[in-house]
PDB file of N, CA and C in Angstrom:
ATOM      1  N   MET A  65      82.139 -51.332  45.109  1.00 76.00           N
ATOM      2  CA  MET A  65      80.918 -51.517  44.068  1.00 76.00           C
ATOM      3  C   MET A  65      80.088 -50.012  43.761  1.00 76.00           C
ATOM      4  N   THR A  66      79.944 -50.060  43.052  1.00 85.00           N
ATOM      5  CA  THR A  66      78.794 -48.518  42.616  1.00 85.00           C
ATOM      6  C   THR A  66      77.545 -49.303  42.531  1.00 85.00           C
ATOM      7  N   PRO A  67      76.445 -48.094  43.068  1.00 88.00           N
ATOM      8  CA  PRO A  67      75.259 -48.348  43.031  1.00 88.00           C
ATOM      9  C   PRO A  67      74.695 -48.394  41.556  1.00 88.00           C
ATOM     10  N   ALA A  68      74.907 -47.941  40.730  1.00 84.00           N
ATOM     11  CA  ALA A  68      74.844 -48.131  38.925  1.00 84.00           C
ATOM     12  C   ALA A  68      75.164 -50.104  38.930  1.00 84.00           C
ATOM     13  N   HIS A  69      76.513 -50.307  39.154  1.00 85.00           N
ATOM     14  CA  HIS A  69      77.048 -51.244  38.949  1.00 85.00           C
ATOM     15  C   HIS A  69      76.075 -52.719  39.932  1.00 85.00           C
ATOM     16  N   PHE A  70      75.851 -52.150  40.854  1.00 90.00           N
ATOM     17  CA  PHE A  70      74.473 -53.025  42.143  1.00 90.00           C
ATOM     18  C   PHE A  70      73.478 -53.307  41.214  1.00 90.00           C
ATOM     19  N   THR A  71      72.939 -51.967  40.776  1.00 90.00           N
ATOM     20  CA  THR A  71      71.783 -52.143  40.344  1.00 90.00           C
ATOM     21  C   THR A  71      71.651 -53.192  39.045  1.00 90.00           C
ATOM     22  N   PHE A  72      72.621 -53.103  38.060  1.00 87.00           N
ATOM     23  CA  PHE A  72      72.638 -53.685  36.952  1.00 87.00           C
ATOM     24  C   PHE A  72      73.050 -55.418  37.040  1.00 87.00           C
ATOM     25  N   SER A  73      73.794 -55.151  38.188  1.00 90.00           N
ATOM     26  CA  SER A  73      74.042 -57.067  38.803  1.00 90.00           C
ATOM     27  C   SER A  73      72.908 -57.607  39.235  1.00 90.00           C
ATOM     28  N   SER A  74      72.299 -56.553  40.179  1.00 92.00           N
ATOM     29  CA  SER A  74      70.945 -57.498  40.544  1.00 92.00           C
ATOM     30  C   SER A  74      69.550 -57.627  39.880  1.00 92.00           C
ATOM     31  N   ALA A  75      69.770 -56.573  38.922  1.00 92.00           N
ATOM     32  CA  ALA A  75      68.485 -56.870  37.622  1.00 92.00           C
ATOM     33  C   ALA A  75      68.968 -58.358  36.739  1.00 92.00           C
ATOM     34  N   PHE A  76      70.057 -58.116  36.583  1.00 93.00           N
ATOM     35  CA  PHE A  76      70.559 -59.803  35.816  1.00 93.00           C
ATOM     36  C   PHE A  76      70.055 -61.087  36.505  1.00 93.00           C
ATOM     37  N   ILE A  77      70.762 -60.461  37.986  1.00 94.00           N
ATOM     38  CA  ILE A  77      70.535 -61.892  38.570  1.00 94.00           C
ATOM     39  C   ILE A  77      68.982 -62.053  39.141  1.00 94.00           C
ATOM     40  N   LEU A  78      68.527 -61.182  39.085  1.00 93.00           N
ATOM     41  CA  LEU A  78      66.492 -61.286  39.175  1.00 93.00           C
ATOM     42  C   LEU A  78      65.962 -61.759  38.112  1.00 93.00           C
ATOM     43  N   GLY A  79      66.420 -61.516  37.098  1.00 92.00           N
ATOM     44  CA  GLY A  79      66.098 -62.297  35.398  1.00 92.00           C
ATOM     45  C   GLY A  79      66.605 -63.817  35.815  1.00 92.00           C
ATOM     46  N   LEU A  80      67.851 -64.022  35.958  1.00 93.00           N
ATOM     47  CA  LEU A  80      68.092 -65.412  36.403  1.00 93.00           C
ATOM     48  C   LEU A  80      67.693 -66.016  37.146  1.00 93.00           C
ATOM     49  N   THR A  81      67.195 -65.729  38.306  1.00 94.00           N
ATOM     50  CA  THR A  81      66.358 -66.414  38.869  1.00 94.00           C
ATOM     51  C   THR A  81      65.147 -66.532  38.644  1.00 94.00           C
ATOM     52  N   GLY A  82      64.274 -65.439  38.120  1.00 92.00           N
ATOM     53  CA  GLY A  82      63.130 -65.666  37.069  1.00 92.00           C
ATOM     54  C   GLY A  82      63.070 -66.788  36.311  1.00 92.00           C
ATOM     55  N   LEU A  83      63.940 -66.911  35.290  1.00 89.00           N
ATOM     56  CA  LEU A  83      63.989 -67.784  34.612  1.00 89.00           C
ATOM     57  C   LEU A  83      64.468 -69.260  35.291  1.00 89.00           C
ATOM     58  N   ALA A  84      64.958 -69.320  36.023  1.00 90.00           N
ATOM     59  CA  ALA A  84      65.555 -70.356  36.836  1.00 90.00           C
ATOM     60  C   ALA A  84      64.006 -71.069  37.960  1.00 90.00           C
ATOM     61  N   PHE A  85      63.283 -70.517  38.328  1.00 89.00           N
ATOM     62  CA  PHE A  85      62.281 -70.598  39.083  1.00 89.00           C
ATOM     63  C   PHE A  85      60.611 -70.636  38.541  1.00 89.00           C
ATOM     64  N   HIS A  86      60.818 -70.001  37.569  1.00 81.00           N
ATOM     65  CA  HIS A  86      59.082 -69.831  37.276  1.00 81.00           C
ATOM     66  C   HIS A  86      59.262 -70.250  35.620  1.00 81.00           C
ATOM     67  N   ARG A  87      59.090 -71.243  35.527  1.00 78.00           N
ATOM     68  CA  ARG A  87      59.323 -72.043  34.204  1.00 78.00           C
ATOM     69  C   ARG A  87      58.100 -72.473  33.942  1.00 78.00           C
ATOM     70  N   THR A  88      56.964 -72.115  34.140  1.00 85.00           N
ATOM     71  CA  THR A  88      55.734 -72.653  33.765  1.00 85.00           C
ATOM     72  C   THR A  88      55.104 -72.105  32.381  1.00 85.00           C
ATOM     73  N   HIS A  89      55.360 -71.246  31.649  1.00 88.00           N
ATOM     74  CA  HIS A  89      54.907 -70.671  30.645  1.00 88.00           C
ATOM     75  C   HIS A  89      56.084 -70.166  29.926  1.00 88.00           C
ATOM     76  N   LEU A  90      56.404 -70.106  28.207  1.00 88.00           N
ATOM     77  CA  LEU A  90      57.362 -70.016  27.388  1.00 88.00           C
ATOM     78  C   LEU A  90      57.381 -68.785  27.422  1.00 88.00           C
ATOM     79  N   LEU A  91      56.269 -67.571  27.679  1.00 89.00           N
ATOM     80  CA  LEU A  91      56.196 -66.203  27.544  1.00 89.00           C
ATOM     81  C   LEU A  91      56.998 -65.589  28.786  1.00 89.00           C
ATOM     82  N   SER A  92      56.783 -66.132  30.146  1.00 90.00           N
ATOM     83  CA  SER A  92      57.556 -65.937  30.879  1.00 90.00           C
ATOM     84  C   SER A  92      59.296 -66.250  30.739  1.00 90.00           C
ATOM     85  N   ALA A  93      59.398 -67.184  30.488  1.00 90.00           N
ATOM     86  CA  ALA A  93      60.788 -67.393  30.461  1.00 90.00           C
ATOM     87  C   ALA A  93      61.285 -66.783  29.542  1.00 90.00           C
ATOM     88  N   LEU A  94      60.802 -66.348  28.005  1.00 91.00           N
ATOM     89  CA  LEU A  94      61.262 -65.115  27.041  1.00 91.00           C
ATOM     90  C   LEU A  94      61.556 -63.844  27.387  1.00 91.00           C
ATOM     91  N   LEU A  95      60.496 -63.514  28.427  1.00 92.00           N
ATOM     92  CA  LEU A  95      60.365 -62.165  29.619  1.00 92.00           C
ATOM     93  C   LEU A  95      61.591 -61.977  30.369  1.00 92.00           C
ATOM     94  N   CYS A  96      61.847 -63.245  31.190  1.00 92.00           N
ATOM     95  CA  CYS A  96      63.379 -62.913  31.959  1.00 92.00           C
ATOM     96  C   CYS A  96      64.452 -63.259  30.974  1.00 92.00           C
ATOM     97  N   LEU A  97      64.549 -63.568  30.068  1.00 92.00           N
ATOM     98  CA  LEU A  97      65.475 -63.741  28.806  1.00 92.00           C
ATOM     99  C   LEU A  97      65.859 -62.120  28.365  1.00 92.00           C
ATOM    100  N   GLU A  98      64.565 -61.578  27.631  1.00 92.00           N
ATOM    101  CA  GLU A  98      65.001 -59.861  27.423  1.00 92.00           C
ATOM    102  C   GLU A  98      65.364 -59.429  28.584  1.00 92.00           C
ATOM    103  N   GLY A  99      64.777 -59.316  29.999  1.00 92.00           N
ATOM    104  CA  GLY A  99      65.189 -58.305  31.080  1.00 92.00           C
ATOM    105  C   GLY A  99      66.773 -58.532  31.185  1.00 92.00           C
ATOM    106  N   MET A 100      67.110 -59.971  30.850  1.00 93.00           N
ATOM    107  CA  MET A 100      68.595 -60.220  31.584  1.00 93.00           C
ATOM    108  C   MET A 100      69.200 -59.405  30.190  1.00 93.00           C
ATOM    109  N   MET A 101      68.804 -59.755  28.989  1.00 93.00           N
ATOM    110  CA  MET A 101      69.586 -58.844  27.939  1.00 93.00           C
ATOM    111  C   MET A 101      69.652 -57.326  27.769  1.00 93.00           C
ATOM    112  N   LEU A 102      68.430 -56.868  28.607  1.00 93.00           N
ATOM    113  CA  LEU A 102      68.529 -55.707  28.596  1.00 93.00           C
ATOM    114  C   LEU A 102      69.297 -54.769  29.989  1.00 93.00           C
ATOM    115  N   SER A 103      69.398 -55.787  30.988  1.00 93.00           N
ATOM    116  CA  SER A 103      70.220 -55.261  31.554  1.00 93.00           C
ATOM    117  C   SER A 103      71.819 -55.645  31.306  1.00 93.00           C
ATOM    118  N   LEU A 104      72.290 -56.575  30.571  1.00 92.00           N
ATOM    119  CA  LEU A 104      73.632 -56.504  29.660  1.00 92.00           C
ATOM    120  C   LEU A 104      73.783 -55.610  29.224  1.00 92.00           C
ATOM    121  N   PHE A 105      72.836 -54.997  28.106  1.00 92.00           N
ATOM    122  CA  PHE A 105      73.159 -54.082  27.347  1.00 92.00           C
ATOM    123  C   PHE A 105      73.305 -52.446  27.986  1.00 92.00           C
ATOM    124  N   ILE A 106      72.488 -52.118  28.823  1.00 91.00           N
ATOM    125  CA  ILE A 106      72.391 -50.920  29.712  1.00 91.00           C
ATOM    126  C   ILE A 106      74.109 -50.997  30.151  1.00 91.00           C
ATOM    127  N   ALA A 107      74.374 -52.322  30.733  1.00 90.00           N
ATOM    128  CA  ALA A 107      75.717 -52.257  31.711  1.00 90.00           C
ATOM    129  C   ALA A 107      76.660 -52.143  30.824  1.00 90.00           C
ATOM    130  N   LEU A 108      76.883 -52.620  29.757  1.00 89.00           N
ATOM    131  CA  LEU A 108      77.912 -52.426  28.569  1.00 89.00           C
ATOM    132  C   LEU A 108      77.644 -51.231  27.947  1.00 89.00           C
ATOM    133  N   SER A 109      76.623 -50.561  27.764  1.00 89.00           N
ATOM    134  CA  SER A 109      76.250 -49.040  27.361  1.00 89.00           C
ATOM    135  C   SER A 109      77.211 -48.334  28.292  1.00 89.00           C
ATOM    136  N   LEU A 110      77.012 -48.387  29.528  1.00 88.00           N
ATOM    137  CA  LEU A 110      77.584 -47.445  30.738  1.00 88.00           C
ATOM    138  C   LEU A 110      78.966 -47.699  30.863  1.00 88.00           C
ATOM    139  N   TRP A 111      79.264 -48.949  30.384  1.00 87.00           N
ATOM    140  CA  TRP A 111      81.037 -49.351  30.831  1.00 87.00           C
ATOM    141  C   TRP A 111      81.616 -48.555  29.683  1.00 87.00           C
ATOM    142  N   THR A 112      80.780 -48.713  28.474  1.00 87.00           N
ATOM    143  CA  THR A 112      81.949 -47.866  27.274  1.00 87.00           C
ATOM    144  C   THR A 112      81.833 -46.895  27.525  1.00 87.00           C
ATOM    145  N   LEU A 113      80.649 -45.446  27.770  1.00 86.00           N
ATOM    146  CA  LEU A 113      80.763 -44.725  28.381  1.00 86.00           C
ATOM    147  C   LEU A 113      81.762 -43.889  29.274  1.00 86.00           C
ATOM    148  N   GLN A 114      82.199 -45.288  30.312  1.00 86.00           N
ATOM    149  CA  GLN A 114      83.052 -44.696  31.540  1.00 86.00           C
ATOM    150  C   GLN A 114      84.533 -44.889  31.132  1.00 86.00           C
ATOM    151  N   LEU A 115      84.800 -45.866  30.001  1.00 86.00           N
ATOM    152  CA  LEU A 115      86.201 -45.614  29.514  1.00 86.00           C
ATOM    153  C   LEU A 115      86.439 -44.713  28.216  1.00 86.00           C
ATOM    154  N   ASP A 116      85.474 -44.117  28.021  1.00 83.00           N
ATOM    155  CA  ASP A 116      85.858 -43.170  26.722  1.00 83.00           C
ATOM    156  C   ASP A 116      86.610 -43.795  25.705  1.00 83.00           C
ATOM    157  N   ALA A 117      86.319 -45.115  25.310  1.00 78.00           N
ATOM    158  CA  ALA A 117      87.048 -45.814  24.167  1.00 78.00           C
ATOM    159  C   ALA A 117      86.389 -45.914  22.958  1.00 78.00           C
ATOM    160  N   THR A 118      86.487 -45.453  21.951  1.00 79.00           N
ATOM    161  CA  THR A 118      86.008 -45.496  20.647  1.00 79.00           C
ATOM    162  C   THR A 118      85.673 -46.888  20.240  1.00 79.00           C
ATOM    163  N   ALA A 119      86.799 -47.942  20.703  1.00 82.00           N
ATOM    164  CA  ALA A 119      87.061 -49.234  20.074  1.00 82.00           C
ATOM    165  C   ALA A 119      85.453 -50.232  20.272  1.00 82.00           C
ATOM    166  N   PHE A 120      85.117 -49.985  21.677  1.00 80.00           N
ATOM    167  CA  PHE A 120      84.419 -50.578  22.393  1.00 80.00           C
ATOM    168  C   PHE A 120      82.714 -49.836  22.335  1.00 80.00           C
ATOM    169  N   SER A 121      82.437 -48.702  21.094  1.00 82.00           N
ATOM    170  CA  SER A 121      81.504 -48.111  21.109  1.00 82.00           C
ATOM    171  C   SER A 121      80.509 -49.057  20.434  1.00 82.00           C
ATOM    172  N   PRO A 122      80.975 -50.107  19.309  1.00 87.00           N
ATOM    173  CA  PRO A 122      79.938 -51.095  18.640  1.00 87.00           C
ATOM    174  C   PRO A 122      79.171 -52.249  19.510  1.00 87.00           C
ATOM    175  N   SER A 123      80.002 -52.251  20.616  1.00 87.00           N
ATOM    176  CA  SER A 123      79.746 -53.475  21.441  1.00 87.00           C
ATOM    177  C   SER A 123      78.433 -53.693  21.863  1.00 87.00           C
ATOM    178  N   PRO A 124      78.021 -52.736  22.316  1.00 88.00           N
ATOM    179  CA  PRO A 124      76.434 -52.766  22.935  1.00 88.00           C
ATOM    180  C   PRO A 124      75.399 -52.536  21.783  1.00 88.00           C
ATOM    181  N   MET A 125      75.623 -52.119  20.306  1.00 90.00           N
ATOM    182  CA  MET A 125      74.824 -52.205  19.233  1.00 90.00           C
ATOM    183  C   MET A 125      74.846 -53.506  18.861  1.00 90.00           C
ATOM    184  N   LEU A 126      75.932 -54.367  18.632  1.00 92.00           N
ATOM    185  CA  LEU A 126      75.972 -55.699  18.345  1.00 92.00           C
ATOM    186  C   LEU A 126      75.346 -56.317  19.117  1.00 92.00           C
ATOM    187  N   LEU A 127      75.481 -56.202  20.473  1.00 91.00           N
ATOM    188  CA  LEU A 127      74.393 -57.160  21.585  1.00 91.00           C
ATOM    189  C   LEU A 127      73.103 -56.792  21.593  1.00 91.00           C
ATOM    190  N   LEU A 128      72.797 -55.630  21.147  1.00 90.00           N
ATOM    191  CA  LEU A 128      70.880 -55.018  20.855  1.00 90.00           C
ATOM    192  C   LEU A 128      70.631 -55.952  19.629  1.00 90.00           C
ATOM    193  N   ALA A 129      71.643 -55.956  18.381  1.00 93.00           N
ATOM    194  CA  ALA A 129      71.253 -56.787  17.549  1.00 93.00           C
ATOM    195  C   ALA A 129      70.995 -58.240  17.423  1.00 93.00           C
ATOM    196  N   PHE A 130      71.732 -58.799  18.228  1.00 93.00           N
ATOM    197  CA  PHE A 130      71.475 -60.286  18.831  1.00 93.00           C
ATOM    198  C   PHE A 130      70.408 -60.402  19.554  1.00 93.00           C
ATOM    199  N   SER A 131      70.261 -59.423  20.597  1.00 92.00           N
ATOM    200  CA  SER A 131      68.848 -59.620  21.416  1.00 92.00           C
ATOM    201  C   SER A 131      67.663 -59.935  20.734  1.00 92.00           C
ATOM    202  N   ALA A 132      67.719 -58.611  19.587  1.00 93.00           N
ATOM    203  CA  ALA A 132      66.574 -58.537  18.746  1.00 93.00           C
ATOM    204  C   ALA A 132      66.463 -59.862  18.081  1.00 93.00           C
ATOM    205  N   CYS A 133      67.639 -60.390  17.639  1.00 94.00           N
ATOM    206  CA  CYS A 133      67.633 -61.763  16.565  1.00 94.00           C
ATOM    207  C   CYS A 133      66.998 -62.875  17.564  1.00 94.00           C
ATOM    208  N   GLU A 134      67.373 -62.998  19.117  1.00 92.00           N
ATOM    209  CA  GLU A 134      66.789 -63.945  19.713  1.00 92.00           C
ATOM    210  C   GLU A 134      65.221 -63.546  20.239  1.00 92.00           C
ATOM    211  N   ALA A 135      64.868 -62.528  20.245  1.00 92.00           N
ATOM    212  CA  ALA A 135      63.695 -62.226  20.546  1.00 92.00           C
ATOM    213  C   ALA A 135      62.591 -62.514  19.419  1.00 92.00           C
ATOM    214  N   SER A 136      63.115 -62.273  18.350  1.00 94.00           N
ATOM    215  CA  SER A 136      62.182 -62.984  17.350  1.00 94.00           C
ATOM    216  C   SER A 136      62.174 -64.437  17.081  1.00 94.00           C
ATOM    217  N   ALA A 137      63.021 -65.216  17.008  1.00 94.00           N
ATOM    218  CA  ALA A 137      63.364 -66.446  17.017  1.00 94.00           C
ATOM    219  C   ALA A 137      62.370 -66.938  18.496  1.00 94.00           C
ATOM    220  N   GLY A 138      62.345 -66.465  19.229  1.00 92.00           N
ATOM    221  CA  GLY A 138      61.987 -66.604  20.769  1.00 92.00           C
ATOM    222  C   GLY A 138      60.413 -66.623  20.160  1.00 92.00           C
ATOM    223  N   LEU A 139      59.696 -65.462  19.738  1.00 93.00           N
ATOM    224  CA  LEU A 139      58.316 -65.258  19.596  1.00 93.00           C
ATOM    225  C   LEU A 139      57.902 -66.235  18.467  1.00 93.00           C
ATOM    226  N   ALA A 140      58.673 -66.681  17.493  1.00 94.00           N
ATOM    227  CA  ALA A 140      58.411 -67.537  16.313  1.00 94.00           C
ATOM    228  C   ALA A 140      58.333 -69.119  17.125  1.00 94.00           C
ATOM    229  N   LEU A 141      59.116 -69.217  17.828  1.00 90.00           N
ATOM    230  CA  LEU A 141      58.416 -70.527  18.713  1.00 90.00           C
ATOM    231  C   LEU A 141      57.679 -70.513  19.449  1.00 90.00           C
ATOM    232  N   LEU A 142      57.122 -69.393  20.263  1.00 90.00           N
ATOM    233  CA  LEU A 142      55.919 -69.181  20.945  1.00 90.00           C
ATOM    234  C   LEU A 142      54.757 -69.514  20.006  1.00 90.00           C
ATOM    235  N   VAL A 143      54.542 -68.843  18.627  1.00 93.00           N
ATOM    236  CA  VAL A 143      53.553 -68.973  17.867  1.00 93.00           C
ATOM    237  C   VAL A 143      53.572 -70.510  17.518  1.00 93.00           C
ATOM    238  N   ALA A 144      54.648 -70.642  16.873  1.00 90.00           N
ATOM    239  CA  ALA A 144      54.522 -72.596  16.562  1.00 90.00           C
ATOM    240  C   ALA A 144      54.089 -73.046  17.604  1.00 90.00           C
ATOM    241  N   THR A 145      54.471 -73.285  18.812  1.00 87.00           N
ATOM    242  CA  THR A 145      54.056 -73.927  19.923  1.00 87.00           C
ATOM    243  C   THR A 145      52.798 -73.868  20.524  1.00 87.00           C
ATOM    244  N   ALA A 146      51.899 -72.230  20.466  1.00 88.00           N
ATOM    245  CA  ALA A 146      50.801 -72.162  20.759  1.00 88.00           C
ATOM    246  C   ALA A 146      50.100 -72.921  19.302  1.00 88.00           C
ATOM    247  N   ARG A 147      50.345 -72.625  18.262  1.00 90.00           N
ATOM    248  CA  ARG A 147      49.429 -73.440  17.350  1.00 90.00           C
ATOM    249  C   ARG A 147      49.299 -75.008  17.386  1.00 90.00           C
ATOM    250  N   THR A 148      50.517 -75.676  17.689  1.00 86.00           N
ATOM    251  CA  THR A 148      50.812 -76.880  17.723  1.00 86.00           C
ATOM    252  C   THR A 148      50.061 -77.482  18.795  1.00 86.00           C
ATOM    253  N   HIS A 149      50.357 -77.122  19.933  1.00 84.00           N
ATOM    254  CA  HIS A 149      49.961 -77.411  21.081  1.00 84.00           C
ATOM    255  C   HIS A 149      48.470 -77.412  21.499  1.00 84.00           C
ATOM    256  N   GLY A 150      48.528 -75.718  21.273  1.00 84.00           N
ATOM    257  CA  GLY A 150      47.457 -74.865  22.048  1.00 84.00           C
ATOM    258  C   GLY A 150      47.480 -74.269  23.092  1.00 84.00           C
ATOM    259  N   THR A 151      48.829 -74.639  23.876  1.00 84.00           N
ATOM    260  CA  THR A 151      49.170 -73.864  25.009  1.00 84.00           C
ATOM    261  C   THR A 151      50.563 -73.340  24.942  1.00 84.00           C
ATOM    262  N   ASP A 152      50.810 -72.785  25.853  1.00 83.00           N
ATOM    263  CA  ASP A 152      52.214 -71.977  26.281  1.00 83.00           C
ATOM    264  C   ASP A 152      53.070 -72.566  27.076  1.00 83.00           C
ATOM    265  N   ARG A 153      52.557 -73.642  27.790  1.00 84.00           N
ATOM    266  CA  ARG A 153      52.977 -74.121  29.284  1.00 84.00           C
ATOM    267  C   ARG A 153      54.084 -75.286  28.870  1.00 84.00           C
ATOM    268  N   LEU A 154      54.945 -75.111  29.707  1.00 78.00           N
ATOM    269  CA  LEU A 154      56.609 -76.005  29.407  1.00 78.00           C
ATOM    270  C   LEU A 154      56.243 -77.438  29.646  1.00 78.00           C
ATOM    271  N   GLN A 155      55.033 -77.573  30.842  1.00 77.00           N
ATOM    272  CA  GLN A 155      55.107 -78.740  31.086  1.00 77.00           C
ATOM    273  C   GLN A 155      54.532 -79.773  30.147  1.00 77.00           C
ATOM    274  N   SER A 156      53.712 -78.929  29.501  1.00 75.00           N
ATOM    275  CA  SER A 156      52.725 -79.904  28.577  1.00 75.00           C
ATOM    276  C   SER A 156      53.682 -80.463  27.219  1.00 75.00           C
ATOM    277  N   LEU A 157      54.747 -79.886  27.273  1.00 70.00           N
ATOM    278  CA  LEU A 157      55.748 -79.977  25.903  1.00 70.00           C
ATOM    279  C   LEU A 157      56.617 -81.577  25.853  1.00 70.00           C
ATOM    280  N   ASN A 158      56.252 -82.247  25.452  1.00 68.00           N
ATOM    281  CA  ASN A 158      57.471 -83.082  25.529  1.00 68.00           C
ATOM    282  C   ASN A 158      58.521 -82.931  24.388  1.00 68.00           C
ATOM    283  N   LEU A 159      59.515 -82.930  24.863  1.00 64.00           N
ATOM    284  CA  LEU A 159      60.730 -82.222  23.868  1.00 64.00           C
ATOM    285  C   LEU A 159      61.512 -83.405  23.041  1.00 64.00           C
ATOM    286  N   LEU A 160      60.867 -84.596  23.548  1.00 59.00           N
ATOM    287  CA  LEU A 160      61.548 -85.832  23.156  1.00 59.00           C
ATOM    288  C   LEU A 160      61.010 -86.288  21.469  1.00 59.00           C
ATOM    289  N   GLN A 161      59.319 -85.649  21.733  1.00 62.00           N
ATOM    290  CA  GLN A 161      58.702 -85.965  20.633  1.00 62.00           C
ATOM    291  C   GLN A 161      58.498 -84.452  19.794  1.00 62.00           C
ATOM    292  N   CYS A 162      58.547 -85.178  18.211  1.00 55.00           N
ATOM    293  CA  CYS A 162      58.310 -84.404  17.272  1.00 55.00           C
ATOM    294  C   CYS A 162      57.226 -83.888  17.126  1.00 55.00           C
TER     295      CYS A 162
END
């Protein structure tokens, strides 16, 4: 395992554990998701550069576009939750109630 591969794998695992264990606020969950997407983007970009294949070159940009859409949807949910409930704490949200 190369040091770059180990670094991006550990960054992804660190974001995943942060998402799994520190779920008190919606903003912290969104930040963990963004960290995971950033590590995937950099790993996919380096993989594309190492292969020297032009067929895989749009893949990192497509991942970045999906990540931006995910971030905007997450921030819209954060604003809507903060307006309706007054907080972004996940324990105060009842997901079964409309």
